[in-house]
Amino acid sequence: MSDDTSDAKSANTMWGGRFAEGPDAIMEAINASIGFDRRLAQQDIEGSRAHAAMLAATGIITDKDAEAIREGLLTVLSEIESGKFAFSTALEDIHMNVEARLRELIGAPAGRLHTARSRNDQVALDFRMWVREQADAAIAGLEALMKTLLAQAEAGADWVMPGFTHLQVAQPVTWGHHMLAYVEMFARDRARFGDARKRMNECPLGAAALAGTSFPIDRQMTAEALGFDRPTANSLDTVADRDFALEFLAAAAITAMHLSRLAEELVIWSSAQFRFVTLSDRFSTGSSIMPQKKNPDAAELIRAKIGRILGALVALFTVMKGLPLAYSKDMQEDKEQVFDAADSLMLALAAMEGMVSDMNANREALEAAAGAGFSTATDLADWLVRALNMPFREAHHVTGALVALAEKKGVDLPDLTLDDMKSVHEGITEDVFGVLGVHNSVASRTSYGGTAPTQVRAQIKRWKEALK
C-alpha cells in the first residue's frame, strides 16, 4: 500500500463514515491548508491542552486520558519544533495532522480530545491567538521605533530645518519637532493595535461547529487558561468572525503607510540635493556600475511594503464580504495574507528602527535650508499684526510685496535694509529684524504642540515617561 493510499485512508477516517473514497488529487490540493497553517501549531497544541484539562475538570473525560493527551501533545510540539514532524497534505490542516500523530503516540485517548469541539471553533481559536501575539509584537516594535525617534528628537531639539507644505519651504521648524511628528503617528498606530487586541481577546473555544455543544463544558475555564478576558457570547458569530484579522490588517496598513511616509522622507533627505541625513552603510547599497552611488534601498523597500499589507487587507475583505453565517470553506483563504502582512510589517518596523537609530542628521545643511525660500515671511506678517495693529490680510499683502522686493534684489528677507522695508510700508521699524532669523522664528512658536525648543523638550519628557 502506497503512502498516498495510507494518507487518504487516514484522512477518510478523520472525515468519518460518510465518504467511501479518498479525495481526488486536485481536490486534495485545493482543500489542504497544511502548507501554511502549520504556523499555527503552537497555538493549536496550547488550545488542545487547555481543552483536555477542561474536559477532565468537568468529568467529560478521565484524568488518565487527559494526562495522556497533555503529554502526547507536548511530544508532538517537540517534534514540530525540532523539524522531525512529517506533515501530510492528505490530512488537510494542522488540526488533523496533530490529532493523527497524537493517535499514533497514545492510541485511543487521542480520539477523546475532539469531544465538545469542532475544527470550526478550533481554527477560530488558533488564528485568534496567533493574531493576538502579532498585535503584541507590533506594539513592541512600534515602541522601539518611537524610542529611537525620541532619541533623535532629543539630540536635535533646537536644530532648525525647513518645514514644508507641497514639498515647498514653508516655515522653519526644529529637527526635534519633525521627529516628534512621527512619534505621534506611531503612537496612534500602537493604540490601534491595542484597541484591536482588546476586542479580539474573547475565547472561541466551545462554540463547536456553529451551535455550541450539549456537553457540560466550562468555557470560562478554557478562556482563562488561554489568557482571554471572557468566552465569546454567540456561537454562530464566533465561527464566522474574522473581524479580529481585518482589524489587525487595518492597523498594519495604516502603520505601513506611516512607515512609507517616513521612508520617503529618508529617501529625499539622503539625496545629494538635500544632504539632510546620512544613512549608515548597514541600510544602504551601492550601484553595480556607478561607484559614487549610495542607495537608500532599505527605505525604498519599506516604502513598498504598504502595497503588500494593504493588498492583504483588501483580499480578506473580499473573501469575507459575501459569506452567509456561519462557517464557509472560503474562510480557509483568511490566513496566508495575514501571515505575509504580519511578517512584512515586523520586518519594516525593525528596518526602520535600525535606520533611524543609525542615521546622522546634517545640522549645517538643515540650518542652511531652513532660511531659504523666504521661510520667515509668516513671522514678518505676524509682526506687522502685533506691532502695527495691522489686519492680517493687509499684513499678508505687505509681506508679499516685501518678498517680491527681496526676490528682485536677489536676497532673503533678513537681508533687506530698513529703508527697503519702509519703501513698502512706512510704519516698519528696526524691531522687525528680531523676528526674521530662523532661530527667532522657531523660538517664538511656543503654543502647545508648537516647534519651539521649549515645547519640543516638554513633549520629549512626556513621551519618555509614557514609554517607560
PDB file of N, CA and C in Angstrom, residues 29-82:
ATOM      1  N   ALA A  29      -5.422  19.019  -3.253  1.00  0.00           N
ATOM      2  CA  ALA A  29      -4.543  20.181  -3.368  1.00  0.00           C
ATOM      3  C   ALA A  29      -5.263  21.478  -3.021  1.00  0.00           C
ATOM      4  N   ILE A  30      -6.521  21.613  -3.500  1.00  0.00           N
ATOM      5  CA  ILE A  30      -7.226  22.866  -3.234  1.00  0.00           C
ATOM      6  C   ILE A  30      -7.771  22.905  -1.805  1.00  0.00           C
ATOM      7  N   ASN A  31      -8.029  21.735  -1.239  1.00  0.00           N
ATOM      8  CA  ASN A  31      -8.632  21.652   0.086  1.00  0.00           C
ATOM      9  C   ASN A  31      -7.619  21.783   1.218  1.00  0.00           C
ATOM     10  N   ALA A  32      -6.378  21.372   0.973  1.00  0.00           N
ATOM     11  CA  ALA A  32      -5.375  21.330   2.038  1.00  0.00           C
ATOM     12  C   ALA A  32      -4.877  22.727   2.391  1.00  0.00           C
ATOM     13  N   SER A  33      -4.667  22.946   3.666  1.00  0.00           N
ATOM     14  CA  SER A  33      -4.112  24.219   4.136  1.00  0.00           C
ATOM     15  C   SER A  33      -2.842  24.018   4.952  1.00  0.00           C
ATOM     16  N   ILE A  34      -2.399  22.772   5.075  1.00  0.00           N
ATOM     17  CA  ILE A  34      -1.263  22.489   5.947  1.00  0.00           C
ATOM     18  C   ILE A  34       0.011  23.185   5.478  1.00  0.00           C
ATOM     19  N   GLY A  35       0.064  23.522   4.187  1.00  0.00           N
ATOM     20  CA  GLY A  35       1.244  24.213   3.675  1.00  0.00           C
ATOM     21  C   GLY A  35       1.488  25.552   4.332  1.00  0.00           C
ATOM     22  N   PHE A  36       0.415  26.172   4.836  1.00  0.00           N
ATOM     23  CA  PHE A  36       0.599  27.462   5.510  1.00  0.00           C
ATOM     24  C   PHE A  36       0.095  27.470   6.957  1.00  0.00           C
ATOM     25  N   ASP A  37      -0.965  26.687   7.263  1.00  0.00           N
ATOM     26  CA  ASP A  37      -1.469  26.795   8.637  1.00  0.00           C
ATOM     27  C   ASP A  37      -0.647  25.992   9.648  1.00  0.00           C
ATOM     28  N   ARG A  38       0.428  25.361   9.184  1.00  0.00           N
ATOM     29  CA  ARG A  38       1.342  24.741  10.149  1.00  0.00           C
ATOM     30  C   ARG A  38       1.949  25.789  11.076  1.00  0.00           C
ATOM     31  N   ARG A  39       1.880  27.060  10.667  1.00  0.00           N
ATOM     32  CA  ARG A  39       2.373  28.133  11.537  1.00  0.00           C
ATOM     33  C   ARG A  39       1.551  28.248  12.817  1.00  0.00           C
ATOM     34  N   LEU A  40       0.382  27.635  12.822  1.00  0.00           N
ATOM     35  CA  LEU A  40      -0.485  27.694  13.988  1.00  0.00           C
ATOM     36  C   LEU A  40      -0.276  26.520  14.943  1.00  0.00           C
ATOM     37  N   ALA A  41       0.777  25.752  14.730  1.00  0.00           N
ATOM     38  CA  ALA A  41       0.979  24.528  15.518  1.00  0.00           C
ATOM     39  C   ALA A  41       1.034  24.800  17.014  1.00  0.00           C
ATOM     40  N   GLN A  42       1.800  25.792  17.410  1.00  0.00           N
ATOM     41  CA  GLN A  42       1.941  26.082  18.845  1.00  0.00           C
ATOM     42  C   GLN A  42       0.596  26.467  19.452  1.00  0.00           C
ATOM     43  N   GLN A  43      -0.155  27.326  18.745  1.00  0.00           N
ATOM     44  CA  GLN A  43      -1.458  27.746  19.250  1.00  0.00           C
ATOM     45  C   GLN A  43      -2.438  26.567  19.277  1.00  0.00           C
ATOM     46  N   ASP A  44      -2.366  25.717  18.259  1.00  0.00           N
ATOM     47  CA  ASP A  44      -3.269  24.574  18.188  1.00  0.00           C
ATOM     48  C   ASP A  44      -3.040  23.634  19.369  1.00  0.00           C
ATOM     49  N   ILE A  45      -1.791  23.383  19.674  1.00  0.00           N
ATOM     50  CA  ILE A  45      -1.471  22.466  20.766  1.00  0.00           C
ATOM     51  C   ILE A  45      -1.772  23.102  22.119  1.00  0.00           C
ATOM     52  N   GLU A  46      -1.504  24.383  22.254  1.00  0.00           N
ATOM     53  CA  GLU A  46      -1.835  25.078  23.506  1.00  0.00           C
ATOM     54  C   GLU A  46      -3.335  25.051  23.751  1.00  0.00           C
ATOM     55  N   GLY A  47      -4.109  25.290  22.706  1.00  0.00           N
ATOM     56  CA  GLY A  47      -5.560  25.248  22.834  1.00  0.00           C
ATOM     57  C   GLY A  47      -6.067  23.861  23.158  1.00  0.00           C
ATOM     58  N   SER A  48      -5.461  22.841  22.543  1.00  0.00           N
ATOM     59  CA  SER A  48      -5.883  21.462  22.798  1.00  0.00           C
ATOM     60  C   SER A  48      -5.561  21.033  24.219  1.00  0.00           C
ATOM     61  N   ARG A  49      -4.453  21.464  24.748  1.00  0.00           N
ATOM     62  CA  ARG A  49      -4.100  21.125  26.127  1.00  0.00           C
ATOM     63  C   ARG A  49      -5.086  21.759  27.104  1.00  0.00           C
ATOM     64  N   ALA A  50      -5.465  23.019  26.845  1.00  0.00           N
ATOM     65  CA  ALA A  50      -6.452  23.679  27.709  1.00  0.00           C
ATOM     66  C   ALA A  50      -7.805  22.980  27.598  1.00  0.00           C
ATOM     67  N   HIS A  51      -8.155  22.563  26.394  1.00  0.00           N
ATOM     68  CA  HIS A  51      -9.432  21.885  26.180  1.00  0.00           C
ATOM     69  C   HIS A  51      -9.456  20.544  26.924  1.00  0.00           C
ATOM     70  N   ALA A  52      -8.364  19.788  26.831  1.00  0.00           N
ATOM     71  CA  ALA A  52      -8.286  18.496  27.521  1.00  0.00           C
ATOM     72  C   ALA A  52      -8.392  18.670  29.035  1.00  0.00           C
ATOM     73  N   ALA A  53      -7.724  19.693  29.564  1.00  0.00           N
ATOM     74  CA  ALA A  53      -7.784  19.950  31.006  1.00  0.00           C
ATOM     75  C   ALA A  53      -9.214  20.268  31.429  1.00  0.00           C
ATOM     76  N   MET A  54      -9.931  21.051  30.612  1.00  0.00           N
ATOM     77  CA  MET A  54     -11.318  21.393  30.924  1.00  0.00           C
ATOM     78  C   MET A  54     -12.223  20.160  30.850  1.00  0.00           C
ATOM     79  N   LEU A  55     -12.010  19.311  29.825  1.00  0.00           N
ATOM     80  CA  LEU A  55     -12.823  18.101  29.694  1.00  0.00           C
ATOM     81  C   LEU A  55     -12.669  17.207  30.925  1.00  0.00           C
ATOM     82  N   ALA A  56     -11.446  17.133  31.436  1.00  0.00           N
ATOM     83  CA  ALA A  56     -11.216  16.325  32.641  1.00  0.00           C
ATOM     84  C   ALA A  56     -11.845  16.976  33.869  1.00  0.00           C
ATOM     85  N   ALA A  57     -11.698  18.304  33.985  1.00  0.00           N
ATOM     86  CA  ALA A  57     -12.227  19.006  35.150  1.00  0.00           C
ATOM     87  C   ALA A  57     -13.749  18.924  35.229  1.00  0.00           C
ATOM     88  N   THR A  58     -14.401  18.824  34.098  1.00  0.00           N
ATOM     89  CA  THR A  58     -15.860  18.740  34.074  1.00  0.00           C
ATOM     90  C   THR A  58     -16.362  17.298  34.036  1.00  0.00           C
ATOM     91  N   GLY A  59     -15.433  16.326  34.075  1.00  0.00           N
ATOM     92  CA  GLY A  59     -15.813  14.925  34.107  1.00  0.00           C
ATOM     93  C   GLY A  59     -16.229  14.346  32.770  1.00  0.00           C
ATOM     94  N   ILE A  60     -15.953  15.073  31.689  1.00  0.00           N
ATOM     95  CA  ILE A  60     -16.326  14.586  30.360  1.00  0.00           C
ATOM     96  C   ILE A  60     -15.359  13.491  29.906  1.00  0.00           C
ATOM     97  N   ILE A  61     -14.077  13.612  30.254  1.00  0.00           N
ATOM     98  CA  ILE A  61     -13.101  12.541  30.034  1.00  0.00           C
ATOM     99  C   ILE A  61     -12.386  12.288  31.355  1.00  0.00           C
ATOM    100  N   THR A  62     -11.688  11.175  31.437  1.00  0.00           N
ATOM    101  CA  THR A  62     -10.998  10.835  32.690  1.00  0.00           C
ATOM    102  C   THR A  62      -9.700  11.617  32.816  1.00  0.00           C
ATOM    103  N   ASP A  63      -9.245  11.747  34.051  1.00  0.00           N
ATOM    104  CA  ASP A  63      -7.956  12.391  34.286  1.00  0.00           C
ATOM    105  C   ASP A  63      -6.828  11.630  33.600  1.00  0.00           C
ATOM    106  N   LYS A  64      -6.935  10.292  33.570  1.00  0.00           N
ATOM    107  CA  LYS A  64      -5.910   9.478  32.938  1.00  0.00           C
ATOM    108  C   LYS A  64      -5.807   9.791  31.451  1.00  0.00           C
ATOM    109  N   ASP A  65      -6.949   9.858  30.767  1.00  0.00           N
ATOM    110  CA  ASP A  65      -6.939  10.192  29.338  1.00  0.00           C
ATOM    111  C   ASP A  65      -6.424  11.613  29.113  1.00  0.00           C
ATOM    112  N   ALA A  66      -6.840  12.524  29.984  1.00  0.00           N
ATOM    113  CA  ALA A  66      -6.393  13.914  29.841  1.00  0.00           C
ATOM    114  C   ALA A  66      -4.885  14.027  29.992  1.00  0.00           C
ATOM    115  N   GLU A  67      -4.323  13.285  30.944  1.00  0.00           N
ATOM    116  CA  GLU A  67      -2.873  13.316  31.143  1.00  0.00           C
ATOM    117  C   GLU A  67      -2.147  12.751  29.931  1.00  0.00           C
ATOM    118  N   ALA A  68      -2.658  11.647  29.389  1.00  0.00           N
ATOM    119  CA  ALA A  68      -2.054  11.061  28.186  1.00  0.00           C
ATOM    120  C   ALA A  68      -2.103  12.053  27.027  1.00  0.00           C
ATOM    121  N   ILE A  69      -3.229  12.737  26.895  1.00  0.00           N
ATOM    122  CA  ILE A  69      -3.364  13.735  25.818  1.00  0.00           C
ATOM    123  C   ILE A  69      -2.377  14.872  26.011  1.00  0.00           C
ATOM    124  N   ARG A  70      -2.286  15.386  27.240  1.00  0.00           N
ATOM    125  CA  ARG A  70      -1.380  16.509  27.505  1.00  0.00           C
ATOM    126  C   ARG A  70       0.067  16.127  27.208  1.00  0.00           C
ATOM    127  N   GLU A  71       0.498  14.972  27.675  1.00  0.00           N
ATOM    128  CA  GLU A  71       1.881  14.554  27.443  1.00  0.00           C
ATOM    129  C   GLU A  71       2.131  14.269  25.967  1.00  0.00           C
ATOM    130  N   GLY A  72       1.160  13.645  25.310  1.00  0.00           N
ATOM    131  CA  GLY A  72       1.304  13.367  23.888  1.00  0.00           C
ATOM    132  C   GLY A  72       1.415  14.630  23.068  1.00  0.00           C
ATOM    133  N   LEU A  73       0.623  15.641  23.435  1.00  0.00           N
ATOM    134  CA  LEU A  73       0.678  16.914  22.702  1.00  0.00           C
ATOM    135  C   LEU A  73       2.027  17.601  22.876  1.00  0.00           C
ATOM    136  N   LEU A  74       2.617  17.490  24.054  1.00  0.00           N
ATOM    137  CA  LEU A  74       3.954  18.054  24.252  1.00  0.00           C
ATOM    138  C   LEU A  74       4.979  17.356  23.378  1.00  0.00           C
ATOM    139  N   THR A  75       4.835  16.066  23.199  1.00  0.00           N
ATOM    140  CA  THR A  75       5.734  15.317  22.312  1.00  0.00           C
ATOM    141  C   THR A  75       5.554  15.787  20.877  1.00  0.00           C
ATOM    142  N   VAL A  76       4.320  15.945  20.458  1.00  0.00           N
ATOM    143  CA  VAL A  76       4.055  16.431  19.101  1.00  0.00           C
ATOM    144  C   VAL A  76       4.675  17.806  18.897  1.00  0.00           C
ATOM    145  N   LEU A  77       4.490  18.702  19.855  1.00  0.00           N
ATOM    146  CA  LEU A  77       5.064  20.043  19.745  1.00  0.00           C
ATOM    147  C   LEU A  77       6.584  19.987  19.646  1.00  0.00           C
ATOM    148  N   SER A  78       7.189  19.110  20.436  1.00  0.00           N
ATOM    149  CA  SER A  78       8.640  18.955  20.393  1.00  0.00           C
ATOM    150  C   SER A  78       9.098  18.483  19.017  1.00  0.00           C
ATOM    151  N   GLU A  79       8.359  17.558  18.438  1.00  0.00           N
ATOM    152  CA  GLU A  79       8.705  17.066  17.104  1.00  0.00           C
ATOM    153  C   GLU A  79       8.586  18.166  16.054  1.00  0.00           C
ATOM    154  N   ILE A  80       7.547  18.982  16.170  1.00  0.00           N
ATOM    155  CA  ILE A  80       7.363  20.073  15.214  1.00  0.00           C
ATOM    156  C   ILE A  80       8.477  21.097  15.355  1.00  0.00           C
ATOM    157  N   GLU A  81       8.778  21.481  16.574  1.00  0.00           N
ATOM    158  CA  GLU A  81       9.810  22.499  16.801  1.00  0.00           C
ATOM    159  C   GLU A  81      11.197  22.026  16.390  1.00  0.00           C
ATOM    160  N   SER A  82      11.449  20.724  16.478  1.00  0.00           N
ATOM    161  CA  SER A  82      12.762  20.185  16.098  1.00  0.00           C
ATOM    162  C   SER A  82      12.859  19.846  14.617  1.00  0.00           C
TER     163      SER A  82
END
